[in-house]
Structures are given as structure tokens and as C-alpha cells.
XYZ file of C-alpha atoms in Angstrom:
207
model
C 125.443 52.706 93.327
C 124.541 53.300 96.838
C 125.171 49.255 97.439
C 128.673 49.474 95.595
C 129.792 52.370 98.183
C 128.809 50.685 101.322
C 130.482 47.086 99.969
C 133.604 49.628 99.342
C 133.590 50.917 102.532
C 132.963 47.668 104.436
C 136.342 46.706 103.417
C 138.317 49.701 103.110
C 140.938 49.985 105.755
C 140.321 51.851 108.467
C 139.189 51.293 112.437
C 135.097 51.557 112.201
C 133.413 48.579 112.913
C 130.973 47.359 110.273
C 127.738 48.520 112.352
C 128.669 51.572 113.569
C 129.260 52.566 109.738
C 126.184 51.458 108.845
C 124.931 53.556 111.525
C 126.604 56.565 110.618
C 125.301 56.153 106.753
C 121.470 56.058 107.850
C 121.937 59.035 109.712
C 123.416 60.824 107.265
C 120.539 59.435 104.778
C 117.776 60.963 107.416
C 119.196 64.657 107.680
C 116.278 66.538 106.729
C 118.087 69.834 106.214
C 120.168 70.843 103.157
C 124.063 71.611 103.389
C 127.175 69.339 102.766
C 128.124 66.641 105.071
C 131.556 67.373 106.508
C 133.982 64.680 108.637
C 137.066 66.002 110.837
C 139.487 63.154 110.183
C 139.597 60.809 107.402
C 142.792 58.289 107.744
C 142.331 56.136 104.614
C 138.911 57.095 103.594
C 136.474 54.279 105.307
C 134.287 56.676 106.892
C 134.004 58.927 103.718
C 132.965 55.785 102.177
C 130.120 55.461 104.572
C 129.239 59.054 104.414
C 129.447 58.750 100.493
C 126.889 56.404 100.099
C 124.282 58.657 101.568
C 125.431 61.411 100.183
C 124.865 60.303 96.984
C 121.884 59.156 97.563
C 120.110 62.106 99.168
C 122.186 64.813 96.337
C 124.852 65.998 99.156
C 128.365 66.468 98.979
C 130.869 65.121 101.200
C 133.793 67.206 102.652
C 136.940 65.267 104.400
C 139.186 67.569 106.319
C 142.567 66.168 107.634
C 145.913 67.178 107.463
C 146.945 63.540 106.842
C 150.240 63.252 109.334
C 148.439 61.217 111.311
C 147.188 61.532 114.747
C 149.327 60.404 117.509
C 148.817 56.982 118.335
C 149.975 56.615 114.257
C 153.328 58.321 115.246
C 156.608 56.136 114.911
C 156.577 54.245 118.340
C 152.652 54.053 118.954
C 150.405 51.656 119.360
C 148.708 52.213 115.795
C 152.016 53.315 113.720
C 152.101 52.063 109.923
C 155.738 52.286 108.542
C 154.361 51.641 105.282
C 152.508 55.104 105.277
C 155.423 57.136 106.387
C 156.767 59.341 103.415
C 160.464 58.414 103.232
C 161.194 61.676 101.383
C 159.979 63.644 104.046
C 160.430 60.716 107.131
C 156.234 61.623 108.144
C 152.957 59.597 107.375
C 151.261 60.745 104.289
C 148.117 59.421 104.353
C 146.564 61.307 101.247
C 147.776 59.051 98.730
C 145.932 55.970 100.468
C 142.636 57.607 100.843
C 142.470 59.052 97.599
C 142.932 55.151 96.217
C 140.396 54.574 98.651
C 138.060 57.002 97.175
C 138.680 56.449 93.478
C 138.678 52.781 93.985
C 134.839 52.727 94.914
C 133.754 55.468 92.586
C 132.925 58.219 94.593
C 135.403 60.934 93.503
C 132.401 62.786 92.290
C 130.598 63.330 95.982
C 133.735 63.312 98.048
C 135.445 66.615 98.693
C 139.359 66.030 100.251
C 140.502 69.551 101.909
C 143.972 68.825 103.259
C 144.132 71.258 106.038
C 144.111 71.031 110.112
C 140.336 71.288 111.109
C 141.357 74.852 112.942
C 142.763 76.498 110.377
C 139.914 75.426 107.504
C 136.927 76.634 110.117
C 137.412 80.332 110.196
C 136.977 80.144 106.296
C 134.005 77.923 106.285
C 130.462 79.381 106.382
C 128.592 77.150 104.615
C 125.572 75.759 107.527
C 126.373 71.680 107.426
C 124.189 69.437 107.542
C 126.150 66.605 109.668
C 129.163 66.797 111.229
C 131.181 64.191 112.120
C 134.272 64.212 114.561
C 136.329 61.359 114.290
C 139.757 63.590 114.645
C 142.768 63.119 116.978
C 141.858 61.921 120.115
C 143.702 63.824 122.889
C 141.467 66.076 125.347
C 143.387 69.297 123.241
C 142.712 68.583 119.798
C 138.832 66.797 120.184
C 138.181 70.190 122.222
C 139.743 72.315 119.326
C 137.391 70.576 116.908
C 134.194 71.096 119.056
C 134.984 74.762 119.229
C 136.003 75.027 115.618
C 133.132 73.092 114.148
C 130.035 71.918 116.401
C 128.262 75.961 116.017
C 128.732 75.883 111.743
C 126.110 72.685 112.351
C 122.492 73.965 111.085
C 119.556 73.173 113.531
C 117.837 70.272 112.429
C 121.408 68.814 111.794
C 122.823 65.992 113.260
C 126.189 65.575 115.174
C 127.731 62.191 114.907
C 130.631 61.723 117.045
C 133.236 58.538 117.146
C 135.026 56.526 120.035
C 132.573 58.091 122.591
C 133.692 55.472 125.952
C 131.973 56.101 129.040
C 134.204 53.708 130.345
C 138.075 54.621 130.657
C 138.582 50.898 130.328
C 137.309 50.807 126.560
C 139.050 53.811 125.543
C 140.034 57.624 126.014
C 138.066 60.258 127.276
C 138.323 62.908 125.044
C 135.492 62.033 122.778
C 133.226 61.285 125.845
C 133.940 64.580 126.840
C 132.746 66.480 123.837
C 129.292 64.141 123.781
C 128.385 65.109 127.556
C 129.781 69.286 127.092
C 127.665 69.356 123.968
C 124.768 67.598 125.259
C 124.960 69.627 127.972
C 124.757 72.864 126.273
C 121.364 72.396 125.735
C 120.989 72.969 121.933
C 121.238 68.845 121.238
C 118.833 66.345 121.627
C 120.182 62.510 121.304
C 119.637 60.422 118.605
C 119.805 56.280 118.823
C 123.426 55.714 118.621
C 125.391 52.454 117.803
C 128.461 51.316 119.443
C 131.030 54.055 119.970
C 129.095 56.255 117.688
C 126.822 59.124 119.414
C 124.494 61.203 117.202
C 123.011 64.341 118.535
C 120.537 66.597 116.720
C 120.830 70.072 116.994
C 117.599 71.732 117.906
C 118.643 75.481 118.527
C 121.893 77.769 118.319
């Protein structure tokens, strides 16, 4: 159930604060369009969580893509680094294993779609018009540009972008999110949505 999910994903591990999850589920919930809901960057699954819980509600599938290495504030000597995740056969973090307990733990194997891949290399297969897209990948001004350009014009109009760790403020946090929110809202195709925290949502109203 719809309740079970968003209890699951309130304490799943993972770095989105309670209301900005419960932000990102209702706007999933509203999307009027059809098409799947797809995330760039998973980590252990919280977000799915969120996104599963709509998505099972409104008869959507979710579809997590992340190459689960980790991005690079989880690398050995950052701020954010888990030794437990790192695969000692292979001496990187393997975060698949975690997010797929995360997912089967709370039930929602049947609406949650895992595609282990870097964002880049899935998009030039994928044609399927999404419904929401949200970019919650790595975070340096390279790789959150590389996702905009990859994914942001495979977003049907009437969708909704939701984008994470959007700081204004270089104090609260890096830039490289803020800078995809103010080049897509400046492309003029977006109109802005309420948002919640960190989390911007932008609806796409031409291509």
C-alpha cells in the first residue's frame, strides 16, 4: 500500500529530508501525462521509495538509473565515504546490493525498474517520452550538466522536472544543481512548480 511505501521510504537510508520526499511523491502523484517516471541516481533506494509510492498509485512504473560506484563525495577519503559499501573483491562501492534490499524490503519490486548503467550511456537508447524526471545524480558542474543534456528533452510537455540539492546559496551547498534549475528555466520551455526545500519542480510546457 501506498502508506507502507512512504513509511519504507521515510526510513530507508539515504540523504532526503522527510519533506522534501513527501514533496517529490505528490508531484509525481499530479503528473497528468502518461509515461514512466525515471530518477538519475539512486544510492540506496530512498528516493525510489518516494517515487514508488506514487507510482503505484497512479499505474506508472519507476525507472532508477545509476551505475552504483558512487558519486564522489562517497569516494574513499570524502566527506560522505561508507567503507561498509565498498566491494572488497573489487576495492569500489557497490551500492546495488543495498538498494535492491531497500526495494524488496518495502514491496515495491513490482513498480521499480533498476537499470545499472551511467545516465549517458542509457539516454541514447531511451525513447520512451517520461513523465517526470528527476536528477538527483553526481553533483559536480560536469556530470549534473551531462545529465541535463542527456535527459531534460526525453521529458514530455505537461511533465514535470524535479531536481535535488538546488542551493542558491554557495554556503548551503554546490552549485551544480542550481545551475541546471536557472539554464533550464531559462530556456523557456519550463514553468515552476511550488518546490520544497532543496527540491525544484519545473513543468515542461513546450519542446
Amino acid at each position: 500500500m501506498t502508506t507502507d511505501l512512504l513509511a519504507a521510504a521515510a526510513v530507508a537510508p539515504g540523504f532526503m529530508p522527510p519533506d522534501e520526499g513527501r514533496a517529490l511523491y505528490a508531484a509525481a502523484r499530479a503528473v497528468q501525462v502518461p509515461g514512466p517516471l525515471l530518477e538519475v541516481g539512486s544510492w540506496l533506494g530512498k528516493s525510489a521509495l518516494y517515487l514508488a509510492a506514487a507510482a503505484r498509485e497512479t499505474g506508472r512504473q519507476v525507472v532508477t538509473v545509476d551505475h552504483h560506484r558512487g558519486s564522489e563525495e562517497h569516494q574513499p577519503g570524502w566527506e560522505y565515504h561508507d567503507p561498509s559499501l565498498v566491494d572488497p573483491l573489487v576495492g569500489r562501492i557497490d551500492t546495488l546490493p543495498g538498494f535492491r534490499r531497500t526495494i524488496a524490503a518495502a514491496g515495491a519490486e513490482d513498480v521499480v525498474v533498476a537499470v545499472v548503467a551511467r545516465s549517458e550511456v542509457l539516454a541514447p537508447l531511451w525513447s520512451t517520452p517520461l513523465a517526470l524526471l528527476f536528477l538527483d545524480g553526481s553533483h559536480t558542474e560536469e556530470s549534473a550538466r551531462r545529465d541535463q543534456d542527456a535527459w531534460v528533452a526525453k521529458l514530455a510537455v505537461g511533465g514535470t522536472l524535479a531536481i535535488h540539492d538546488v542551493f542558491p546559496d554557495p554556503a548551503d551547498g554546490g552549485q551544480a544543481p542550481f545551475g541546471v534549475y536557472q539554464r533550464v528555466l531559462g530556456s523557456g520551455e519550463f514553468t515552476e512548480l511550488p518546490g520544497t526545500g532543496s527540491l525544484r519542480l519545473l513543468r515542461r510546457t513546450s519542446s
